[in-house]
Tab-separated table of C-alpha atoms in Angstrom:
chain	number	residue	atom	x	y	z
A	6	MET	CA	56.785	132.042	132.503
A	7	TYR	CA	57.084	135.820	132.262
A	8	GLY	CA	54.639	138.036	134.097
A	9	THR	CA	52.488	140.696	132.433
A	10	LEU	CA	52.440	144.488	132.406
A	11	TYR	CA	48.895	145.792	132.966
A	12	LEU	CA	48.196	149.371	131.837
A	13	VAL	CA	45.417	150.398	134.213
A	14	ALA	CA	43.391	153.562	133.626
A	15	THR	CA	42.438	155.521	136.732
A	16	PRO	CA	39.839	158.296	137.200
A	17	ILE	CA	40.600	161.791	135.883
A	18	GLY	CA	38.526	163.412	138.596
A	19	ASN	CA	35.508	161.340	139.580
A	20	LEU	CA	36.319	158.233	141.641
A	21	GLU	CA	33.137	156.540	140.404
A	22	ASP	CA	34.831	156.178	137.007
A	23	MET	CA	37.143	153.504	138.437
A	24	THR	CA	36.130	150.238	136.790
A	25	ILE	CA	35.520	146.949	138.605
A	26	ARG	CA	38.199	145.312	136.459
A	27	ALA	CA	40.717	148.047	137.312
A	28	ILE	CA	40.145	147.539	141.050
A	29	ARG	CA	40.498	143.761	140.729
A	30	THR	CA	43.656	144.052	138.606
A	31	LEU	CA	45.326	146.393	141.101
A	32	LYS	CA	44.426	144.068	143.978
A	33	GLU	CA	45.730	140.958	142.195
A	34	ALA	CA	48.973	142.456	140.830
A	35	ASP	CA	52.256	141.684	142.591
A	36	LEU	CA	53.336	145.325	142.332
A	37	ILE	CA	51.874	148.678	141.274
A	38	ALA	CA	54.170	151.139	139.480
A	39	ALA	CA	52.787	154.648	139.994
A	40	GLU	CA	53.800	158.021	138.583
A	41	ASP	CA	53.413	159.673	142.004
A	42	THR	CA	52.999	157.283	144.941
A	43	ARG	CA	51.884	160.118	147.242
A	44	ASN	CA	48.974	160.859	144.916
A	45	SER	CA	48.117	157.243	144.100
A	46	ILE	CA	48.026	156.082	147.742
A	47	LYS	CA	44.802	158.079	148.172
A	48	LEU	CA	43.204	156.125	145.332
A	49	LEU	CA	44.434	152.774	146.659
A	50	ASN	CA	43.233	153.553	150.189
A	51	HIS	CA	39.792	154.572	148.894
A	52	PHE	CA	39.336	151.189	147.198
A	53	GLU	CA	41.126	149.245	149.982
A	54	ILE	CA	43.901	148.076	147.672
A	55	LYS	CA	46.868	146.775	149.696
A	56	THR	CA	49.237	145.881	146.826
A	57	PRO	CA	52.828	147.156	147.267
A	58	MET	CA	53.638	150.248	145.237
A	59	THR	CA	56.807	151.667	143.677
A	60	SER	CA	57.482	154.935	141.838
A	61	TYR	CA	57.885	155.104	138.072
A	62	HIS	CA	58.188	158.622	136.695
A	63	GLU	CA	59.887	160.872	134.141
A	64	TYR	CA	63.227	160.978	135.960
A	65	ASN	CA	63.698	157.209	136.431
A	66	ARG	CA	61.787	156.008	133.378
A	67	ILE	CA	64.704	154.082	131.833
A	68	SER	CA	66.600	152.732	134.852
A	69	LYS	CA	63.414	151.774	136.698
A	70	ALA	CA	61.919	150.248	133.548
A	71	HIS	CA	64.760	147.719	133.408
A	72	GLU	CA	64.178	146.845	137.083
A	73	LEU	CA	60.471	146.318	136.458
A	74	ILE	CA	61.112	144.223	133.351
A	75	LYS	CA	63.491	142.002	135.344
A	76	LEU	CA	60.733	141.404	137.890
A	77	MET	CA	58.252	140.513	135.138
A	78	GLN	CA	60.794	138.157	133.562
A	79	GLU	CA	60.881	136.443	136.961
A	80	GLY	CA	57.119	135.947	136.753
A	81	LYS	CA	55.768	139.002	138.591
A	82	ASN	CA	52.657	140.805	137.316
A	83	ILE	CA	52.949	144.602	137.444
A	84	ALA	CA	50.173	147.190	137.095
A	85	LEU	CA	51.156	150.609	135.766
A	86	ILE	CA	49.075	153.641	136.745
A	87	THR	CA	49.480	157.352	136.123
A	88	ASP	CA	48.279	160.257	138.277
A	89	ALA	CA	45.009	160.345	136.338
A	90	GLY	CA	43.719	158.705	133.189
A	91	MET	CA	45.440	156.315	130.828
A	92	PRO	CA	49.104	155.445	131.442
A	93	GLY	CA	51.251	155.878	128.352
A	94	ILE	CA	49.370	158.990	127.222
A	95	SER	CA	51.604	162.007	127.817
A	96	ASP	CA	53.590	160.231	130.550
A	97	PRO	CA	56.698	158.000	130.787
A	98	GLY	CA	54.639	154.809	130.519
A	99	GLU	CA	55.296	154.759	126.768
A	100	GLU	CA	58.979	154.019	127.460
A	101	LEU	CA	58.136	151.034	129.674
A	102	VAL	CA	55.679	149.655	127.114
A	103	ALA	CA	58.244	149.869	124.304
A	104	LEU	CA	60.932	148.177	126.423
A	105	CYS	CA	58.505	145.420	127.469
A	106	HIS	CA	57.737	144.622	123.843
A	107	ALA	CA	61.462	144.527	123.074
A	108	ALA	CA	62.047	142.171	126.011
A	109	GLY	CA	59.197	139.822	125.086
A	110	VAL	CA	57.044	140.777	128.087
A	111	THR	CA	53.278	140.745	127.464
A	112	VAL	CA	51.512	144.100	127.751
A	113	THR	CA	47.745	144.324	128.173
A	114	ILE	CA	45.269	147.128	128.737
A	115	VAL	CA	42.643	147.754	131.407
A	116	PRO	CA	40.829	150.664	129.756
A	117	GLY	CA	38.994	153.515	131.386
A	118	ALA	CA	39.077	157.287	131.712
A	119	CYS	CA	41.213	159.326	129.304
A	120	ALA	CA	41.180	163.146	129.309
A	121	MET	CA	42.210	163.413	125.654
A	122	ALA	CA	39.376	161.258	124.287
A	123	SER	CA	36.815	162.658	126.732
A	124	ALA	CA	37.600	166.268	125.801
A	125	LEU	CA	37.462	165.503	122.085
A	126	VAL	CA	34.036	163.870	122.121
A	127	ILE	CA	32.518	166.547	124.371
A	128	SER	CA	34.034	169.460	122.413
A	129	GLY	CA	31.527	169.628	119.556
A	130	LEU	CA	34.385	169.777	117.029
A	131	PRO	CA	35.074	167.089	114.379
A	132	THR	CA	36.228	163.810	115.935
A	133	ARG	CA	37.038	161.610	112.916
A	134	ARG	CA	40.614	162.882	112.562
A	135	PHE	CA	42.636	164.564	115.286
A	136	ALA	CA	46.207	165.460	116.264
A	137	PHE	CA	47.147	165.107	119.943
A	138	GLU	CA	50.017	167.320	121.119
A	139	ALA	CA	49.666	166.837	124.913
A	140	PHE	CA	51.560	169.708	126.624
A	141	LEU	CA	53.403	172.007	124.223
A	142	PRO	CA	57.205	172.040	124.706
A	143	SER	CA	58.551	174.475	127.302
A	144	ASP	CA	61.686	175.171	125.255
A	145	LYS	CA	61.025	178.345	123.241
A	146	ARG	CA	62.493	177.064	119.974
A	147	GLU	CA	60.761	173.671	120.151
A	148	ARG	CA	57.506	175.377	121.093
A	149	ARG	CA	57.711	177.736	118.115
A	150	GLU	CA	58.555	174.859	115.742
A	151	THR	CA	55.647	172.770	117.060
A	152	MET	CA	53.192	175.630	116.552
A	153	GLU	CA	54.504	176.202	113.027
A	154	GLU	CA	53.849	172.524	112.288
A	155	LEU	CA	50.276	172.973	113.529
A	156	LYS	CA	49.664	176.005	111.319
A	157	ASN	CA	48.355	173.978	108.374
A	158	GLU	CA	47.043	171.032	110.415
A	159	THR	CA	43.637	170.093	109.000
A	160	ARG	CA	42.779	167.695	111.822
A	161	THR	CA	41.233	168.765	115.131
A	162	ILE	CA	44.078	169.646	117.522
A	163	ILE	CA	44.122	168.600	121.193
A	164	ILE	CA	46.456	170.275	123.705
A	165	TYR	CA	46.751	169.957	127.492
A	166	GLU	CA	47.436	173.106	129.508
A	167	ALA	CA	47.858	174.142	133.137
A	168	PRO	CA	45.954	177.206	134.428
A	169	HIS	CA	49.051	179.360	135.035
A	170	HIS	CA	50.151	178.989	131.389
A	171	LEU	CA	46.724	179.217	129.738
A	172	ARG	CA	46.694	182.928	128.849
A	173	LYS	CA	50.148	182.828	127.265
A	174	THR	CA	49.339	179.681	125.286
A	175	LEU	CA	46.071	181.085	123.929
A	176	SER	CA	47.885	184.231	122.789
A	177	GLU	CA	50.647	182.230	121.086
A	178	LEU	CA	48.131	179.965	119.368
A	179	SER	CA	46.199	182.968	118.082
A	180	ASP	CA	49.378	184.598	116.733
A	181	CYS	CA	50.432	181.416	114.924
A	182	LEU	CA	47.171	179.738	113.866
A	183	GLY	CA	44.916	182.730	113.389
A	184	ASN	CA	41.454	183.009	114.884
A	185	ARG	CA	40.307	179.370	115.009
A	186	ASN	CA	37.241	177.971	116.736
A	187	ILE	CA	38.123	176.348	120.060
A	188	SER	CA	36.445	174.351	122.812
A	189	ILE	CA	38.096	174.906	126.188
A	190	VAL	CA	37.313	171.862	128.314
A	191	ARG	CA	37.894	172.306	132.017
A	192	GLU	CA	37.812	170.010	135.055
A	193	LEU	CA	36.570	166.919	133.209
A	194	THR	CA	34.257	164.624	135.256
A	195	LYS	CA	34.480	166.957	138.275
A	196	LYS	CA	31.835	169.162	139.889
A	197	HIS	CA	32.825	172.277	137.923
A	198	GLU	CA	33.253	170.607	134.515
A	199	THR	CA	32.719	173.137	131.722
A	200	VAL	CA	32.972	173.252	127.943
A	201	TYR	CA	33.501	176.811	126.717
A	202	ARG	CA	32.936	176.990	122.951
A	203	THR	CA	34.309	180.166	121.373
A	204	ASP	CA	37.175	181.248	119.126
A	205	LEU	CA	40.742	182.096	120.102
A	206	ALA	CA	40.019	185.839	120.126
A	207	GLY	CA	37.030	185.305	122.393
A	208	ALA	CA	39.002	182.998	124.672
A	209	ILE	CA	41.795	185.555	125.075
A	210	GLU	CA	39.251	188.258	125.914
A	211	TYR	CA	37.440	185.989	128.400
A	212	TYR	CA	40.582	184.968	130.300
A	213	ASP	CA	41.873	188.541	130.409
A	214	ILE	CA	38.956	189.130	132.779
A	215	ASN	CA	38.504	185.684	134.363
A	216	GLU	CA	41.248	183.895	136.279
A	217	PRO	CA	42.035	180.441	134.806
A	218	ARG	CA	41.323	177.692	137.339
A	219	GLY	CA	41.598	173.916	137.091
A	220	GLU	CA	43.127	171.674	134.459
A	221	TYR	CA	42.420	172.441	130.802
A	222	VAL	CA	42.181	170.550	127.539
A	223	LEU	CA	42.144	172.791	124.457
A	224	VAL	CA	40.357	171.327	121.444
A	225	ILE	CA	41.083	173.485	118.400
A	226	GLU	CA	39.524	173.476	114.953
A	227	GLY	CA	41.815	172.275	112.160
A	228	ARG	CA	42.500	174.533	109.201
A	229	SER	CA	40.237	174.096	106.186
A	230	ARG	CA	41.785	172.668	103.033
A	231	ARG	CA	40.153	175.509	101.102
A	232	GLU	CA	42.181	178.086	103.059
A	233	ILE	CA	45.392	176.154	102.486
A	234	LYS	CA	44.678	175.927	98.756
A	235	ALA	CA	43.958	179.666	98.643
A	236	ASP	CA	47.294	180.427	100.321
A	237	GLU	CA	49.116	178.124	97.941
A	238	ALA	CA	47.414	179.762	94.969
A	239	ALA	CA	48.455	183.190	96.231
A	240	GLU	CA	52.016	181.906	96.498
A	241	TRP	CA	52.284	180.970	92.804
A	242	SER	CA	49.779	183.380	91.305
A	243	GLY	CA	51.531	185.599	88.761
A	244	LEU	CA	54.573	183.314	88.381
A	245	ASP	CA	55.563	182.015	84.965
A	246	ILE	CA	55.836	178.263	84.492
A	247	LEU	CA	59.578	178.085	85.224
A	248	ASP	CA	59.341	180.127	88.413
A	249	HIS	CA	56.343	178.049	89.445
A	250	MET	CA	58.484	174.908	89.042
A	251	LYS	CA	61.316	176.554	90.987
A	252	LEU	CA	58.913	177.315	93.826
A	253	TYR	CA	58.574	173.563	94.427
A	254	THR	CA	62.117	172.440	93.619
A	255	ASP	CA	63.371	175.016	96.149
A	256	LYS	CA	61.195	173.219	98.711
A	257	GLY	CA	63.052	169.966	98.023
A	258	LEU	CA	60.742	168.292	95.495
A	259	ASP	CA	62.372	166.531	92.568
A	260	LYS	CA	61.460	167.634	89.033
A	261	LYS	CA	58.785	164.968	88.562
A	262	ALA	CA	57.043	165.762	91.863
A	263	ALA	CA	57.332	169.511	91.214
A	264	MET	CA	55.735	169.088	87.793
A	265	LYS	CA	52.877	167.116	89.346
A	266	ALA	CA	52.335	169.880	91.939
A	267	VAL	CA	52.369	172.598	89.260
A	268	ALA	CA	49.865	170.629	87.164
A	269	SER	CA	47.582	170.287	90.197
A	270	ASP	CA	47.841	174.021	91.001
A	271	ARG	CA	47.005	175.097	87.461
A	272	GLY	CA	44.391	172.443	86.767
A	273	LEU	CA	46.417	171.104	83.833
A	274	GLY	CA	47.707	167.709	82.745
A	275	LYS	CA	51.373	166.853	83.345
A	276	ARG	CA	51.953	166.670	79.567
A	277	ASP	CA	50.633	170.208	79.173
A	278	VAL	CA	52.962	171.444	81.932
A	279	TYR	CA	55.905	169.615	80.336
A	280	ALA	CA	55.142	171.235	76.977
A	281	MET	CA	54.914	174.677	78.605
A	282	ILE	CA	58.282	174.138	80.309
A	283	LEU	CA	59.956	173.097	77.051
A	284	GLU	CA	58.511	176.116	75.269
A	285	ALA	CA	59.643	178.497	78.030
A	286	GLU	CA	63.161	177.015	78.079
A	287	GLN	CA	63.487	177.479	74.308
A	288	ARG	CA	62.704	181.188	74.397
C-alpha cells in the first residue's frame, strides 16, 4: 500500500491559526517536507511536534520529489508544509503534487491559512472572479509581458510583493494599467495588519513618504468591460468595412471570426456585414 502526501497549511503570521487537524497530521506523519527547515523548526517546536523533517524547496523540487515519491510508494506518509500558508500556492509544492498524481500516490489536503484568499476577502474589491499572479517575474521581459497581459484583465488581480520592491512595482503597475483602485493588504493576521484602500496614484504618493514594511498582498481592481469596449470602438471608428475586417484578420482571426467581431462592433447582423463586404469589394 502506498503512503499519502498531506498538504498541510500553516499560519501566515498568527500561530493560533494552526488547526488541530494540522497539528495531529504533522505529529502522525512519517516525515515532514518543509520549504525551509530552519524556519519550520520554530513552528514544530512550538507545538511539540517531533516528526523528522527534510528540506523541499525551489532548487531541489524535481530531484527531491522523486525521493519523496519513492518513500511514499514504500508506504510512508509525508506532510508537505511551506514557510507560511498553503503549500502549492506560489511555491514548489505544485511540482510534487503533479508528480504524485502521475505516480499514483494519493494527495490530500489539510486546509488552513492562505494569504491570497485572506487578502482577497478582506480587500473590499469584487471576489467572484479573480486572477492570482503571485510574485511578478524578476526578468524584465517576462515582467513586462505579464503586465501587458493584465492590462485588459477584468477580474480582480492579486499580486504578492516584498517591501523592498513595493515602490517600483506600484509605479510599473500604474504605468501599464492606469490608475486603478487598489487594496494594499499588509502583515495579514499579525499585530500590525492593515488594509489600505486607495488607487495606484494615491499608493505611489503614500509610499514616497512612508517606508514600506512587512509583507504585502496587492489586490487590484479589474478593468471594466465598458472601458475595453470604448477602446475597441476607438480602434475601428472611422474605418471602412474592409479595413475593419483587416483589423481583425491581422490579429490572427479567420474570416468568419473576423466577420462576427465586426458585426458585434457595429451592432449589425453577420448577413448585413457580408453584404457590405461584397458591395465594397465590387467598387
